[in-house]
């Protein structure tokens, strides 16, 4: 069903959307915009014609014109197929369970508050669970106590503890 509102013609489409009928002189510009510009992306003729419809435009030969435009557009035809050198190398994804991988680091020094200068922070990489304590010093002894009391006793032994390898985190494990 068509309706005319001087000087524009509109079509009431099957999807119950009213679209502006485009004259022949503007069809090429609309196809270029929907195929090339920011809303486009050099997609196929089906996606290009769908973009035209999403923009609220219509003409009877839209799908045929979009197919002809996409198959004859020089830039798209020159792309060719990907070669081996164009491919990105695949890297495996490390599968980690919750509380298996922790990041740990000191923050500070801050202004003295109740004799404390530093915050020791540990965060689980998967759940983003945070454990933190305030401390007077930033040395390995504090880290060992923190790991024993806050991490190992509550969450068990993690697979990995990641740090920035600062000297205060250089922990040496001695036999009791």
PDB file of C-alpha atoms in Angstrom:
ATOM      1  CA  UNK A   1       0.000   0.000   0.000  1.00  0.00           C
ATOM      2  CA  UNK A   2       1.395   3.387  -1.007  1.00  0.00           C
ATOM      3  CA  UNK A   3       0.639   6.834   0.363  1.00  0.00           C
ATOM      4  CA  UNK A   4       1.585  10.174  -1.078  1.00  0.00           C
ATOM      5  CA  UNK A   5       2.499  13.144   1.078  1.00  0.00           C
ATOM      6  CA  UNK A   6       3.541  15.930  -1.283  1.00  0.00           C
ATOM      7  CA  UNK A   7       6.367  15.702  -2.463  1.00  0.00           C
ATOM      8  CA  UNK A   8       7.194  12.240  -1.006  1.00  0.00           C
ATOM      9  CA  UNK A   9       5.863   8.745  -1.697  1.00  0.00           C
ATOM     10  CA  UNK A  10       5.768   6.191   1.124  1.00  0.00           C
ATOM     11  CA  UNK A  11       5.174   2.433   1.099  1.00  0.00           C
ATOM     12  CA  UNK A  12       3.584   0.498   3.925  1.00  0.00           C
ATOM     13  CA  UNK A  13       5.655  -2.707   3.847  1.00  0.00           C
ATOM     14  CA  UNK A  14       4.764  -6.249   4.965  1.00  0.00           C
ATOM     15  CA  UNK A  15       6.733  -5.838   8.214  1.00  0.00           C
ATOM     16  CA  UNK A  16       4.336  -2.967   9.061  1.00  0.00           C
ATOM     17  CA  UNK A  17       6.977  -0.268   8.652  1.00  0.00           C
ATOM     18  CA  UNK A  18       6.397   2.802   6.522  1.00  0.00           C
ATOM     19  CA  UNK A  19       9.381   3.436   4.233  1.00  0.00           C
ATOM     20  CA  UNK A  20      10.292   6.368   2.020  1.00  0.00           C
ATOM     21  CA  UNK A  21      10.264   5.488  -1.692  1.00  0.00           C
ATOM     22  CA  UNK A  22      13.483   6.682  -3.299  1.00  0.00           C
ATOM     23  CA  UNK A  23      13.729   8.157  -6.790  1.00  0.00           C
ATOM     24  CA  UNK A  24      16.164   6.598  -9.280  1.00  0.00           C
ATOM     25  CA  UNK A  25      18.614   9.480  -8.927  1.00  0.00           C
ATOM     26  CA  UNK A  26      19.227   8.806  -5.193  1.00  0.00           C
ATOM     27  CA  UNK A  27      19.372   5.001  -5.220  1.00  0.00           C
ATOM     28  CA  UNK A  28      23.100   4.767  -6.044  1.00  0.00           C
ATOM     29  CA  UNK A  29      24.014   7.202  -3.228  1.00  0.00           C
ATOM     30  CA  UNK A  30      21.998   5.200  -0.693  1.00  0.00           C
ATOM     31  CA  UNK A  31      23.565   1.906  -1.801  1.00  0.00           C
ATOM     32  CA  UNK A  32      27.043   3.425  -1.541  1.00  0.00           C
ATOM     33  CA  UNK A  33      26.325   4.714   1.954  1.00  0.00           C
ATOM     34  CA  UNK A  34      24.886   1.410   3.197  1.00  0.00           C
ATOM     35  CA  UNK A  35      27.690  -0.650   1.638  1.00  0.00           C
ATOM     36  CA  UNK A  36      30.749   1.551   2.157  1.00  0.00           C
ATOM     37  CA  UNK A  37      30.281   4.027   4.979  1.00  0.00           C
ATOM     38  CA  UNK A  38      30.201   3.575   8.766  1.00  0.00           C
ATOM     39  CA  UNK A  39      26.903   1.679   8.806  1.00  0.00           C
ATOM     40  CA  UNK A  40      28.124  -0.584   5.988  1.00  0.00           C
ATOM     41  CA  UNK A  41      31.180  -2.771   5.977  1.00  0.00           C
ATOM     42  CA  UNK A  42      31.425  -4.164   2.437  1.00  0.00           C
ATOM     43  CA  UNK A  43      28.956  -6.922   3.231  1.00  0.00           C
ATOM     44  CA  UNK A  44      27.008  -9.011   0.751  1.00  0.00           C
ATOM     45  CA  UNK A  45      24.059  -7.787  -1.243  1.00  0.00           C
ATOM     46  CA  UNK A  46      21.583  -9.283   1.253  1.00  0.00           C
ATOM     47  CA  UNK A  47      23.085  -7.347   4.167  1.00  0.00           C
ATOM     48  CA  UNK A  48      23.379  -4.195   2.079  1.00  0.00           C
ATOM     49  CA  UNK A  49      19.715  -4.333   1.085  1.00  0.00           C
ATOM     50  CA  UNK A  50      18.775  -5.061   4.707  1.00  0.00           C
ATOM     51  CA  UNK A  51      20.727  -1.939   5.751  1.00  0.00           C
ATOM     52  CA  UNK A  52      18.811   0.120   3.193  1.00  0.00           C
ATOM     53  CA  UNK A  53      15.531  -1.159   4.615  1.00  0.00           C
ATOM     54  CA  UNK A  54      16.730  -0.459   8.184  1.00  0.00           C
ATOM     55  CA  UNK A  55      17.443   3.127   7.143  1.00  0.00           C
ATOM     56  CA  UNK A  56      13.793   3.435   6.102  1.00  0.00           C
ATOM     57  CA  UNK A  57      14.185   3.489   2.311  1.00  0.00           C
ATOM     58  CA  UNK A  58      12.506   1.385  -0.367  1.00  0.00           C
ATOM     59  CA  UNK A  59      12.313   0.938  -4.123  1.00  0.00           C
ATOM     60  CA  UNK A  60      10.900  -1.988  -6.097  1.00  0.00           C
ATOM     61  CA  UNK A  61      14.214  -3.235  -7.518  1.00  0.00           C
ATOM     62  CA  UNK A  62      16.187  -2.808  -4.276  1.00  0.00           C
ATOM     63  CA  UNK A  63      17.488  -6.378  -3.967  1.00  0.00           C
ATOM     64  CA  UNK A  64      18.449  -6.634  -7.629  1.00  0.00           C
ATOM     65  CA  UNK A  65      20.220  -3.256  -7.513  1.00  0.00           C
ATOM     66  CA  UNK A  66      22.058  -4.165  -4.308  1.00  0.00           C
ATOM     67  CA  UNK A  67      23.243  -7.442  -5.886  1.00  0.00           C
ATOM     68  CA  UNK A  68      24.421  -5.641  -9.017  1.00  0.00           C
ATOM     69  CA  UNK A  69      26.171  -2.939  -6.951  1.00  0.00           C
ATOM     70  CA  UNK A  70      27.992  -5.422  -4.681  1.00  0.00           C
ATOM     71  CA  UNK A  71      29.116  -7.737  -7.481  1.00  0.00           C
ATOM     72  CA  UNK A  72      30.437  -4.900  -9.640  1.00  0.00           C
ATOM     73  CA  UNK A  73      32.030  -2.759  -6.933  1.00  0.00           C
ATOM     74  CA  UNK A  74      35.718  -2.711  -7.828  1.00  0.00           C
ATOM     75  CA  UNK A  75      37.189  -2.476  -4.318  1.00  0.00           C
ATOM     76  CA  UNK A  76      35.281  -5.547  -3.099  1.00  0.00           C
ATOM     77  CA  UNK A  77      36.263  -7.550  -6.164  1.00  0.00           C
ATOM     78  CA  UNK A  78      39.984  -6.792  -5.681  1.00  0.00           C
ATOM     79  CA  UNK A  79      40.076  -8.106  -2.119  1.00  0.00           C
ATOM     80  CA  UNK A  80      40.658 -11.684  -3.216  1.00  0.00           C
ATOM     81  CA  UNK A  81      41.186 -14.568  -0.854  1.00  0.00           C
ATOM     82  CA  UNK A  82      43.344 -14.620   2.245  1.00  0.00           C
ATOM     83  CA  UNK A  83      46.777 -16.131   2.001  1.00  0.00           C
ATOM     84  CA  UNK A  84      48.735 -17.920   4.710  1.00  0.00           C
ATOM     85  CA  UNK A  85      50.714 -14.773   5.532  1.00  0.00           C
ATOM     86  CA  UNK A  86      47.493 -12.816   6.209  1.00  0.00           C
ATOM     87  CA  UNK A  87      46.276 -15.230   8.872  1.00  0.00           C
ATOM     88  CA  UNK A  88      46.702 -14.457  12.554  1.00  0.00           C
ATOM     89  CA  UNK A  89      48.450 -17.177  14.543  1.00  0.00           C
ATOM     90  CA  UNK A  90      46.160 -18.946  16.957  1.00  0.00           C
ATOM     91  CA  UNK A  91      47.024 -18.957  20.627  1.00  0.00           C
ATOM     92  CA  UNK A  92      45.538 -21.378  23.068  1.00  0.00           C
ATOM     93  CA  UNK A  93      43.318 -20.078  25.836  1.00  0.00           C
ATOM     94  CA  UNK A  94      44.313 -21.045  29.345  1.00  0.00           C
ATOM     95  CA  UNK A  95      41.358 -22.639  31.108  1.00  0.00           C
ATOM     96  CA  UNK A  96      41.349 -21.600  34.743  1.00  0.00           C
ATOM     97  CA  UNK A  97      38.852 -22.532  37.426  1.00  0.00           C
ATOM     98  CA  UNK A  98      37.619 -20.161  40.071  1.00  0.00           C
ATOM     99  CA  UNK A  99      40.248 -19.441  42.783  1.00  0.00           C
ATOM    100  CA  UNK A 100      42.987 -21.159  40.726  1.00  0.00           C
ATOM    101  CA  UNK A 101      44.850 -18.022  39.671  1.00  0.00           C
ATOM    102  CA  UNK A 102      45.493 -15.058  41.969  1.00  0.00           C
ATOM    103  CA  UNK A 103      47.172 -11.714  41.366  1.00  0.00           C
ATOM    104  CA  UNK A 104      48.959 -10.198  44.363  1.00  0.00           C
ATOM    105  CA  UNK A 105      50.622  -6.846  44.987  1.00  0.00           C
ATOM    106  CA  UNK A 106      51.313  -4.163  47.575  1.00  0.00           C
ATOM    107  CA  UNK A 107      49.777  -0.700  47.354  1.00  0.00           C
ATOM    108  CA  UNK A 108      51.367   2.283  49.021  1.00  0.00           C
ATOM    109  CA  UNK A 109      53.014   3.768  50.955  1.00  0.00           C
ATOM    110  CA  UNK A 110      50.033   5.788  52.067  1.00  0.00           C
ATOM    111  CA  UNK A 111      49.855   8.380  54.858  1.00  0.00           C
ATOM    112  CA  UNK A 112      50.149   6.652  58.226  1.00  0.00           C
ATOM    113  CA  UNK A 113      46.829   5.439  59.588  1.00  0.00           C
ATOM    114  CA  UNK A 114      46.888   3.554  62.904  1.00  0.00           C
ATOM    115  CA  UNK A 115      50.551   2.766  62.188  1.00  0.00           C
ATOM    116  CA  UNK A 116      49.810   1.134  58.801  1.00  0.00           C
ATOM    117  CA  UNK A 117      51.437   2.305  55.565  1.00  0.00           C
ATOM    118  CA  UNK A 118      50.609  -0.392  52.985  1.00  0.00           C
ATOM    119  CA  UNK A 119      47.734  -2.464  51.648  1.00  0.00           C
ATOM    120  CA  UNK A 120      48.418  -6.019  50.491  1.00  0.00           C
ATOM    121  CA  UNK A 121      45.866  -6.974  47.863  1.00  0.00           C
ATOM    122  CA  UNK A 122      45.125 -10.320  46.205  1.00  0.00           C
ATOM    123  CA  UNK A 123      42.483 -10.800  43.516  1.00  0.00           C
ATOM    124  CA  UNK A 124      41.148 -13.971  41.896  1.00  0.00           C
ATOM    125  CA  UNK A 125      41.408 -13.636  38.112  1.00  0.00           C
ATOM    126  CA  UNK A 126      38.156 -15.471  37.329  1.00  0.00           C
ATOM    127  CA  UNK A 127      35.659 -14.284  39.937  1.00  0.00           C
ATOM    128  CA  UNK A 128      37.374 -10.940  40.688  1.00  0.00           C
ATOM    129  CA  UNK A 129      37.120 -11.789  44.399  1.00  0.00           C
ATOM    130  CA  UNK A 130      39.368  -9.474  46.413  1.00  0.00           C
ATOM    131  CA  UNK A 131      41.182 -10.169  49.672  1.00  0.00           C
ATOM    132  CA  UNK A 132      43.094  -7.299  51.264  1.00  0.00           C
ATOM    133  CA  UNK A 133      44.842  -6.414  54.527  1.00  0.00           C
ATOM    134  CA  UNK A 134      46.549  -3.302  55.859  1.00  0.00           C
ATOM    135  CA  UNK A 135      50.112  -3.689  57.051  1.00  0.00           C
ATOM    136  CA  UNK A 136      52.990  -1.697  58.521  1.00  0.00           C
ATOM    137  CA  UNK A 137      55.664  -3.087  56.166  1.00  0.00           C
ATOM    138  CA  UNK A 138      55.868  -4.487  52.660  1.00  0.00           C
ATOM    139  CA  UNK A 139      58.089  -7.516  53.091  1.00  0.00           C
ATOM    140  CA  UNK A 140      58.004 -11.236  52.305  1.00  0.00           C
ATOM    141  CA  UNK A 141      57.063 -12.207  55.875  1.00  0.00           C
ATOM    142  CA  UNK A 142      53.784 -10.273  55.576  1.00  0.00           C
ATOM    143  CA  UNK A 143      53.065 -11.958  52.233  1.00  0.00           C
ATOM    144  CA  UNK A 144      53.618 -15.457  53.670  1.00  0.00           C
ATOM    145  CA  UNK A 145      51.321 -14.774  56.620  1.00  0.00           C
ATOM    146  CA  UNK A 146      48.690 -13.286  54.327  1.00  0.00           C
ATOM    147  CA  UNK A 147      48.793 -16.277  51.979  1.00  0.00           C
ATOM    148  CA  UNK A 148      48.536 -18.761  54.857  1.00  0.00           C
ATOM    149  CA  UNK A 149      45.774 -16.948  56.750  1.00  0.00           C
ATOM    150  CA  UNK A 150      43.670 -15.469  53.941  1.00  0.00           C
ATOM    151  CA  UNK A 151      44.183 -17.438  50.719  1.00  0.00           C
ATOM    152  CA  UNK A 152      45.312 -20.986  51.452  1.00  0.00           C
ATOM    153  CA  UNK A 153      43.062 -21.514  54.477  1.00  0.00           C
ATOM    154  CA  UNK A 154      39.932 -20.233  52.730  1.00  0.00           C
ATOM    155  CA  UNK A 155      40.354 -21.176  49.060  1.00  0.00           C
ATOM    156  CA  UNK A 156      42.971 -23.951  48.986  1.00  0.00           C
ATOM    157  CA  UNK A 157      46.200 -24.064  47.035  1.00  0.00           C
ATOM    158  CA  UNK A 158      46.012 -22.008  43.823  1.00  0.00           C
ATOM    159  CA  UNK A 159      47.632 -23.151  40.578  1.00  0.00           C
ATOM    160  CA  UNK A 160      49.297 -19.782  40.055  1.00  0.00           C
ATOM    161  CA  UNK A 161      50.052 -16.617  41.992  1.00  0.00           C
ATOM    162  CA  UNK A 162      50.953 -13.749  39.682  1.00  0.00           C
ATOM    163  CA  UNK A 163      52.874 -10.698  40.878  1.00  0.00           C
ATOM    164  CA  UNK A 164      55.056  -7.922  39.493  1.00  0.00           C
ATOM    165  CA  UNK A 165      58.077  -9.778  40.974  1.00  0.00           C
ATOM    166  CA  UNK A 166      58.939  -6.978  43.389  1.00  0.00           C
ATOM    167  CA  UNK A 167      61.603  -7.634  46.031  1.00  0.00           C
ATOM    168  CA  UNK A 168      58.975  -7.620  48.797  1.00  0.00           C
ATOM    169  CA  UNK A 169      57.314 -10.608  47.104  1.00  0.00           C
ATOM    170  CA  UNK A 170      60.523 -12.675  46.820  1.00  0.00           C
ATOM    171  CA  UNK A 171      59.458 -15.510  49.060  1.00  0.00           C
ATOM    172  CA  UNK A 172      61.823 -18.322  49.925  1.00  0.00           C
ATOM    173  CA  UNK A 173      60.186 -21.482  51.140  1.00  0.00           C
ATOM    174  CA  UNK A 174      62.131 -23.226  53.882  1.00  0.00           C
ATOM    175  CA  UNK A 175      61.474 -26.668  55.314  1.00  0.00           C
ATOM    176  CA  UNK A 176      60.114 -26.436  58.860  1.00  0.00           C
TER     177      UNK A 176
END
